[in-house]
PDB file of C-alpha atoms in Angstrom:
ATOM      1  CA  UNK A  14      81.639 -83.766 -17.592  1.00  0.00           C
ATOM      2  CA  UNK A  15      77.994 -84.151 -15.846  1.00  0.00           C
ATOM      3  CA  UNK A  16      79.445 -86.767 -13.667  1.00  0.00           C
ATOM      4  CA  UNK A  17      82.505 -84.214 -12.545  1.00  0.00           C
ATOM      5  CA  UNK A  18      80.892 -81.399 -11.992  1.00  0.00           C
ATOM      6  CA  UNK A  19      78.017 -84.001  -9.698  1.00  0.00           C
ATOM      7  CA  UNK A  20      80.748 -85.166  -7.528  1.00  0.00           C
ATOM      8  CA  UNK A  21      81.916 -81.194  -5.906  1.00  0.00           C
ATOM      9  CA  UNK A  22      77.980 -80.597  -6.309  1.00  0.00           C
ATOM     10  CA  UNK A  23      77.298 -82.920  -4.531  1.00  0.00           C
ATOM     11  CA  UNK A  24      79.533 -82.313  -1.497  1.00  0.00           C
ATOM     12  CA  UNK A  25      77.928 -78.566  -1.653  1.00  0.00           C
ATOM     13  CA  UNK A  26      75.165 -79.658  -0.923  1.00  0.00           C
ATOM     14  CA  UNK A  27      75.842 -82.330   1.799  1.00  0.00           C
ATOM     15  CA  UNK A  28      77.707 -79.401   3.737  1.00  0.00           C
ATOM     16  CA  UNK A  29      75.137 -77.061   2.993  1.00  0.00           C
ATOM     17  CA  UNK A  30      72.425 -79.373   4.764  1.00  0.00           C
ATOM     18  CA  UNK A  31      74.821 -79.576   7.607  1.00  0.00           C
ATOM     19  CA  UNK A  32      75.293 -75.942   8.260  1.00  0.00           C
ATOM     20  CA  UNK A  33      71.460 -75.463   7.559  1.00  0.00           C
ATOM     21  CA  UNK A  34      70.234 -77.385  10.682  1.00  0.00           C
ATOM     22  CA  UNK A  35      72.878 -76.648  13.074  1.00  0.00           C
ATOM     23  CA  UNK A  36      71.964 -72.553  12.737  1.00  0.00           C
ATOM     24  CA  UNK A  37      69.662 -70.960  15.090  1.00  0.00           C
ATOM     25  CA  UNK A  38      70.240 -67.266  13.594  1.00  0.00           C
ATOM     26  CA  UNK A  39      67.618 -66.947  10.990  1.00  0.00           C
ATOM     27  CA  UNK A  40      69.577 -64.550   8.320  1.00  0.00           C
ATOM     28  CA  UNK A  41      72.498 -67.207   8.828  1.00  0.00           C
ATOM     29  CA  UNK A  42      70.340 -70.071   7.976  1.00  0.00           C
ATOM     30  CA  UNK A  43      68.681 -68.411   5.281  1.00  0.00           C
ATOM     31  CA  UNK A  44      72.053 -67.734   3.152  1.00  0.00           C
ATOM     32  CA  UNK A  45      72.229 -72.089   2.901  1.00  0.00           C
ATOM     33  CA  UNK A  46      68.727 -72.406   2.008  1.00  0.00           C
ATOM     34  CA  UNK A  47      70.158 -70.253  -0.956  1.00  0.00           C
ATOM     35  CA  UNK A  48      73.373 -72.308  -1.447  1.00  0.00           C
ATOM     36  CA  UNK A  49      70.976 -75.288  -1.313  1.00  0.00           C
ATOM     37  CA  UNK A  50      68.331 -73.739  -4.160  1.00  0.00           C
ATOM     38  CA  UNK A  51      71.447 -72.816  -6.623  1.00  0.00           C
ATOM     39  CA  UNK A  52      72.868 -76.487  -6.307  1.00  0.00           C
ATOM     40  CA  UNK A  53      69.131 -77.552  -7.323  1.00  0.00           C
ATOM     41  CA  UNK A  54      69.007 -74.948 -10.080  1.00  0.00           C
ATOM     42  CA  UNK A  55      72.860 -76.051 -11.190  1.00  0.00           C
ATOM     43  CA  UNK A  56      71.659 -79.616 -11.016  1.00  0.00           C
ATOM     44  CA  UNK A  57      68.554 -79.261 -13.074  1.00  0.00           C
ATOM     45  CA  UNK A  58      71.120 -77.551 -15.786  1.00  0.00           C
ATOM     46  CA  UNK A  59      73.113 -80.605 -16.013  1.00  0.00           C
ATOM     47  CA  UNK A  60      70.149 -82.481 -16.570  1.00  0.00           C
ATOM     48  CA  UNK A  61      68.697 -80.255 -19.756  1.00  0.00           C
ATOM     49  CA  UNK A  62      71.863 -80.243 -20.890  1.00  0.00           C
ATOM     50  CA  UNK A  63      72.561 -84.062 -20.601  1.00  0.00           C
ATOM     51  CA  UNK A  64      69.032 -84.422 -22.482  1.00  0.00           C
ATOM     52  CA  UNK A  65      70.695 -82.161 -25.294  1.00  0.00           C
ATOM     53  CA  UNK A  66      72.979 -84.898 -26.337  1.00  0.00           C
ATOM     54  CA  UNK A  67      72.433 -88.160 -24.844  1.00  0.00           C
ATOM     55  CA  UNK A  68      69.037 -89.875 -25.602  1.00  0.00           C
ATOM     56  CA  UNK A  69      67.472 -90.846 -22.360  1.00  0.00           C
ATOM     57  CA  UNK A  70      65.353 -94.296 -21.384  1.00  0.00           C
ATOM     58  CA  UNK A  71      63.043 -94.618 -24.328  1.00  0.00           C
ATOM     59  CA  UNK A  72      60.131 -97.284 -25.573  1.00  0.00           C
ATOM     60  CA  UNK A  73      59.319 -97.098 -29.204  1.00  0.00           C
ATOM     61  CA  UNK A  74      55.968 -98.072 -30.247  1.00  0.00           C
ATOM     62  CA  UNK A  75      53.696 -96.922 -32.963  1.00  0.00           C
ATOM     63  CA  UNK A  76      52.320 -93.625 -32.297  1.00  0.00           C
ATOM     64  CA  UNK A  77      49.922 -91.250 -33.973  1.00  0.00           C
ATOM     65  CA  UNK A  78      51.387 -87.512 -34.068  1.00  0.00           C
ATOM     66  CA  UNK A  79      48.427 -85.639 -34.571  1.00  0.00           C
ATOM     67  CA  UNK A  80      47.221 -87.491 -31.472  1.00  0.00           C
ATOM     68  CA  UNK A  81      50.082 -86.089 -29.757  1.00  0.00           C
ATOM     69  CA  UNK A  82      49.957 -82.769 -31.169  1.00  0.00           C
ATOM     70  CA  UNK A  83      46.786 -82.485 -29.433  1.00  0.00           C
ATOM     71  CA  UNK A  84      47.898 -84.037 -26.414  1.00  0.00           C
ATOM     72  CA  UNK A  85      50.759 -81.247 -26.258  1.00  0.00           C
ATOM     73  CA  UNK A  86      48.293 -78.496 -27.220  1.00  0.00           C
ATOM     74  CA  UNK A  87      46.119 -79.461 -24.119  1.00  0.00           C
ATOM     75  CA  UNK A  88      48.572 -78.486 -21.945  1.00  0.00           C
ATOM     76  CA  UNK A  89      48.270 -75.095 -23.628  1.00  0.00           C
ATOM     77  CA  UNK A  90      44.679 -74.241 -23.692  1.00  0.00           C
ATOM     78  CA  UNK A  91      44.122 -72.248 -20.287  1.00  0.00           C
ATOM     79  CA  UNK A  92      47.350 -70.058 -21.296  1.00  0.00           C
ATOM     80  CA  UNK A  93      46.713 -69.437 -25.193  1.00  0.00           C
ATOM     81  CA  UNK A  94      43.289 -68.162 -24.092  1.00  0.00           C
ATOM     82  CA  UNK A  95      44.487 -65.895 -21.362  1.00  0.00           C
ATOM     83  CA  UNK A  96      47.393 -64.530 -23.657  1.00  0.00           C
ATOM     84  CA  UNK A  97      44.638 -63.984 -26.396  1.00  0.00           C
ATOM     85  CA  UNK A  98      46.433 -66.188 -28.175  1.00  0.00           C
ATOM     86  CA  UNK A  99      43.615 -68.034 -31.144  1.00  0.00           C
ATOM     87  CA  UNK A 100      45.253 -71.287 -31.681  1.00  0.00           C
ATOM     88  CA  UNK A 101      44.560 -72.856 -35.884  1.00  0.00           C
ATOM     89  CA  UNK A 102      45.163 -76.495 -36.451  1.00  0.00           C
ATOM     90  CA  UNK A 103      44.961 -77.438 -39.772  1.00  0.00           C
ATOM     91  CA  UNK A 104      45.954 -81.373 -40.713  1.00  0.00           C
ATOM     92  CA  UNK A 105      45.619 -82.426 -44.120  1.00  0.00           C
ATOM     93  CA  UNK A 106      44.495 -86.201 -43.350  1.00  0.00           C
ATOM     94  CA  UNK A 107      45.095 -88.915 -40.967  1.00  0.00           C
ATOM     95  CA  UNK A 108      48.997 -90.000 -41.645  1.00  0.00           C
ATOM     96  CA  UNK A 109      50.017 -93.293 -41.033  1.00  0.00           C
ATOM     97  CA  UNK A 110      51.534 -93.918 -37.469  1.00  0.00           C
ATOM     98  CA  UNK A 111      55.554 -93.972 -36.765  1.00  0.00           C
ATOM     99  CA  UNK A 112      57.614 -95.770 -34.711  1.00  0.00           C
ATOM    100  CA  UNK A 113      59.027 -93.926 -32.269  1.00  0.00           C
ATOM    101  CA  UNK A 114      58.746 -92.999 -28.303  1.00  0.00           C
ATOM    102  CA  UNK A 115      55.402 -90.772 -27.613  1.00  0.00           C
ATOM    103  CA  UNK A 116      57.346 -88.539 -24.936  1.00  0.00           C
ATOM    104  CA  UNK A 117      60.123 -87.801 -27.195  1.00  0.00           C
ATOM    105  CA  UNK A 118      57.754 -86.719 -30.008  1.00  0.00           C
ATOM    106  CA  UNK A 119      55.630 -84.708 -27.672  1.00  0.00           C
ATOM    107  CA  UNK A 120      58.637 -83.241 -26.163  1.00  0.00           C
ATOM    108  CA  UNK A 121      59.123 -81.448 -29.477  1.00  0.00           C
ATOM    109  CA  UNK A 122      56.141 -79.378 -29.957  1.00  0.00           C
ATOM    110  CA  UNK A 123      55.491 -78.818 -26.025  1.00  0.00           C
ATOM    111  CA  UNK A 124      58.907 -76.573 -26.368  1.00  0.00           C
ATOM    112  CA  UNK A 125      57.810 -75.243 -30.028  1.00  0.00           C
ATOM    113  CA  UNK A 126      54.703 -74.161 -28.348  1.00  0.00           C
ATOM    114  CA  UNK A 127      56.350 -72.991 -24.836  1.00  0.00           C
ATOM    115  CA  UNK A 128      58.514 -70.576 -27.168  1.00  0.00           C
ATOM    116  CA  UNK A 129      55.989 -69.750 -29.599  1.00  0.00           C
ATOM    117  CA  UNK A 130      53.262 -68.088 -26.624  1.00  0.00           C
ATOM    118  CA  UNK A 131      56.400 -66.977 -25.009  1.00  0.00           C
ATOM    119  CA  UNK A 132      56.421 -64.709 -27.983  1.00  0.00           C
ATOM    120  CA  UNK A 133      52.869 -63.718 -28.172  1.00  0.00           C
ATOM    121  CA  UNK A 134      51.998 -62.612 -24.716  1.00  0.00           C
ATOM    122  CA  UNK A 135      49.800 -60.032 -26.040  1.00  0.00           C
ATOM    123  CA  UNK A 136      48.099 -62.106 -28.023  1.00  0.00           C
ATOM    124  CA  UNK A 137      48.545 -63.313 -31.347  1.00  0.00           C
ATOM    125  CA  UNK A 138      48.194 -66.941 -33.731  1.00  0.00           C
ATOM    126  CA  UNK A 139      49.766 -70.338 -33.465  1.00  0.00           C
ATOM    127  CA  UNK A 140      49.438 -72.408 -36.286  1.00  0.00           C
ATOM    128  CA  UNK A 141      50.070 -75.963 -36.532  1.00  0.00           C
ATOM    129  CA  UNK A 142      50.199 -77.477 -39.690  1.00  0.00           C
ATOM    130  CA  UNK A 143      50.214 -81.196 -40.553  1.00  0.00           C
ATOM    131  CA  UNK A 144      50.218 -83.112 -44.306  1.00  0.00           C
ATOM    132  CA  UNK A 145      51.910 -86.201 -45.803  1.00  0.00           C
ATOM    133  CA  UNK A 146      53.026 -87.977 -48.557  1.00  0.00           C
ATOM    134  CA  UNK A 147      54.351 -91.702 -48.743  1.00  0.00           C
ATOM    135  CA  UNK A 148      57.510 -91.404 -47.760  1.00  0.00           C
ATOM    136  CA  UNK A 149      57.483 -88.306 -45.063  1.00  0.00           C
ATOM    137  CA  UNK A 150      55.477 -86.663 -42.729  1.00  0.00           C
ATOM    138  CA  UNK A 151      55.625 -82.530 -42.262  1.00  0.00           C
ATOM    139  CA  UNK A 152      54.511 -80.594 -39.610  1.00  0.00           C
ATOM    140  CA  UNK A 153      54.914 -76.871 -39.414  1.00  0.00           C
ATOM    141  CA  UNK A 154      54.277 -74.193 -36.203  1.00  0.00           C
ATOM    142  CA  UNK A 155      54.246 -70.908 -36.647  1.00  0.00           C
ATOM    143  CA  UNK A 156      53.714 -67.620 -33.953  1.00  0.00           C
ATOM    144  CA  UNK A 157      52.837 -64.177 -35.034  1.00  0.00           C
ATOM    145  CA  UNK A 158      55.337 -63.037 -32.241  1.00  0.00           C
ATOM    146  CA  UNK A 159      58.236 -60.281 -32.666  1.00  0.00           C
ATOM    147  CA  UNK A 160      60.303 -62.722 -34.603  1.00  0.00           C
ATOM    148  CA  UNK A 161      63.870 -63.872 -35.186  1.00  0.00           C
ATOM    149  CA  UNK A 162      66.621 -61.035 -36.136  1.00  0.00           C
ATOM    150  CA  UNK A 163      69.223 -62.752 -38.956  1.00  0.00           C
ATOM    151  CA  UNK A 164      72.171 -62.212 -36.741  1.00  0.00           C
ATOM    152  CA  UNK A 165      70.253 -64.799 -34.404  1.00  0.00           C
ATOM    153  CA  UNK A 166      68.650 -66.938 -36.863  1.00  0.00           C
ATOM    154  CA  UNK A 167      71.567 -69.465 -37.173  1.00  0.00           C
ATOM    155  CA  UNK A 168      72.405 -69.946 -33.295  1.00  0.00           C
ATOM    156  CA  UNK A 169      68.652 -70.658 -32.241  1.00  0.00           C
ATOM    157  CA  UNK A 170      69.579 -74.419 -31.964  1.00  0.00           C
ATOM    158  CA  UNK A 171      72.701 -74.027 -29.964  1.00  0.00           C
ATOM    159  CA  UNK A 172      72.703 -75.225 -26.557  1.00  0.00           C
ATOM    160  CA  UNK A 173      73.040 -72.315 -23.799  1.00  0.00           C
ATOM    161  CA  UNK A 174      71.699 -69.767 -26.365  1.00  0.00           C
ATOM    162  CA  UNK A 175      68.860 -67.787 -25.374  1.00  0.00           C
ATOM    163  CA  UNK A 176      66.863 -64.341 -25.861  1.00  0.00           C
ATOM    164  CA  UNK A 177      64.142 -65.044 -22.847  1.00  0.00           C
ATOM    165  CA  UNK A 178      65.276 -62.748 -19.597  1.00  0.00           C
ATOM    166  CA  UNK A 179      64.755 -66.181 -18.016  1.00  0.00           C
ATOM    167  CA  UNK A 180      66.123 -69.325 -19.485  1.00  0.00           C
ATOM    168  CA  UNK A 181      68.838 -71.876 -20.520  1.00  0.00           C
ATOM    169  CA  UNK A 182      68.370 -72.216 -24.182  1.00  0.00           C
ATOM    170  CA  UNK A 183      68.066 -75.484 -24.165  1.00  0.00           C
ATOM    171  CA  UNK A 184      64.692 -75.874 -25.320  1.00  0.00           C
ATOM    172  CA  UNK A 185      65.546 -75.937 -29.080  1.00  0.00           C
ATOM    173  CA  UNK A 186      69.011 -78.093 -29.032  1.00  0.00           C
ATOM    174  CA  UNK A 187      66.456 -80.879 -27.383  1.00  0.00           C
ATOM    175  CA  UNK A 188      64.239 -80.464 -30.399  1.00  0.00           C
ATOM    176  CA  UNK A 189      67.380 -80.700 -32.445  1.00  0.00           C
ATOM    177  CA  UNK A 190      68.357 -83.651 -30.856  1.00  0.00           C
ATOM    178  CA  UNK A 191      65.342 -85.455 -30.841  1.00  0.00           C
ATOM    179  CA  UNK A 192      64.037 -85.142 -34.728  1.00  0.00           C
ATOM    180  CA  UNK A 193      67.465 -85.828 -35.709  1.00  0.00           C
ATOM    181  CA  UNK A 194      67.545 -89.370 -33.503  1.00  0.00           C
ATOM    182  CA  UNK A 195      64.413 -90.129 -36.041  1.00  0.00           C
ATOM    183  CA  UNK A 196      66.347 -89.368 -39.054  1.00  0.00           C
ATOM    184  CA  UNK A 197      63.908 -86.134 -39.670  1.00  0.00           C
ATOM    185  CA  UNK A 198      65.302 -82.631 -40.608  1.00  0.00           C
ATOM    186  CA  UNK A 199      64.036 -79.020 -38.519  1.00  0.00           C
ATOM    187  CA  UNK A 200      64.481 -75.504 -40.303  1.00  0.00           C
ATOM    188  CA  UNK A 201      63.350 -72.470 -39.412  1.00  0.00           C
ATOM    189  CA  UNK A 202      62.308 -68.966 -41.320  1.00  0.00           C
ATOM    190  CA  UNK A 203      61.688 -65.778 -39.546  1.00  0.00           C
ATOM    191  CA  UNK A 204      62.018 -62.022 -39.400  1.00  0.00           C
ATOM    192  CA  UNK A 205      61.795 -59.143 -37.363  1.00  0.00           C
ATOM    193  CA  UNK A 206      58.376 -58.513 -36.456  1.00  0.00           C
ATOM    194  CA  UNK A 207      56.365 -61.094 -38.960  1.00  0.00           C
ATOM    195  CA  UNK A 208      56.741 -64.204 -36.453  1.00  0.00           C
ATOM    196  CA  UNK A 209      58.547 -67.144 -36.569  1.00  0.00           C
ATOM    197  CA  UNK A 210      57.603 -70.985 -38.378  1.00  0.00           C
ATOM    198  CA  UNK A 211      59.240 -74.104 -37.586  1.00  0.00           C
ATOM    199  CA  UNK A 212      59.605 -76.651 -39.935  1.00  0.00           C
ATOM    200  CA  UNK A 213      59.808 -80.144 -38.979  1.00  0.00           C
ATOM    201  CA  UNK A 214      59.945 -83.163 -41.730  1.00  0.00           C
ATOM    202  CA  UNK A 215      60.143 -87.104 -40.408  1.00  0.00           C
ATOM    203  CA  UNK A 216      60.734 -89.719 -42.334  1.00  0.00           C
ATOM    204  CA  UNK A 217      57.344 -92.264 -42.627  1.00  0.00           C
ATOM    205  CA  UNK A 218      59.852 -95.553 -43.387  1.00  0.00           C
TER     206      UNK A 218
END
């Protein structure tokens, strides 16, 4: 379907180019830097959505997830603390390391934790919390945002769906996708104004 869609995409934007240099009236050439943008914006769909369902390059190697729970949170630090936003770790022990590919594993609590300050942007707490037995690793994020309503509870994985003003909804089905490729199981419990907790199990085999 991604390869269908590419191919009149494509030609959009070849034509587009064409009509952009050859205009000297600036309004004119504005409207195809427009055409241009949405073909980027269209394109950069296909791609989340391609990453929803096909599993991209990947190198597995053993990895350390509280390493890269960290390593995601970084990314966070400047925005948590300008949101107000007090951010609790709390991992019970060092669990041993999994195979898998670091990206893909990090690429599962950078969108937890995109959605999660999404919700608190008057400030709030995101907890991340990591323990282990011998056979499976769990790791659990919660906000203190607004919450989940019920009628929305059970479509929060589906591709395209989405509460933001701005966004695809893709953010979640990739999370989906991702801890079910390692064989691990995601649930989530919420309610309407007591914040939302994600909770991801993966197998330590």
């Amino acid at each position: 379907m991604a390869h269908e869609i590419r191919n009149p995409l494509n030609a959009i934007s070849l034509f587009g180019q064409i009509l952009q240099s050859g205009m000297d009236d600036p309004e004119k050439a504005s409207y195809a830097d427009k055409i241009l943008r949405e073909v980027d914006r269209i394109d950069g769909i296909l791609v989340q959505l391609l990453a929803t369902c096909k599993r991209p390059r990947f190198e597995l190697q053993l990895v350390s997830v509280p390493e890269i729970i960290d390593r995601a949170l970084e990314g966070f630090v400047d925005q948590a603390a300008a949101q107000g936003v007090e951010v609790v770790r709390e991992f019970g022990g060092e669990p041993p390391q999994i195979l898998a590919d670091a990206s893909e594993i990090e690429q599962i609590f950078t969108n937890l934790f995109i959605n999660s300050l999404y919700e608190m942007a008057e400030g709030g707490r995101l907890g991340i919390r990591l323990c282990h037995d011998e056979k499976t690793l769990s790791v659990s994020v919660s906000d203190t945002g607004s919450g989940i309503s019920e009628e929305n509870l059970g479509q929060v994985f589906d591709p395209f769906f989405t509460t933001k003003a701005k966004g695809t909804g893709f953010g979640l089905s990739v999370v989906l996708r991702i801890v079910k490729t390692y064989r691990g199981r995601i649930s989530v419990e919420s309610s309407e104004g007591k914040g939302t907790t994600f909770h991801i199990q993966l197998p330590l085999s």
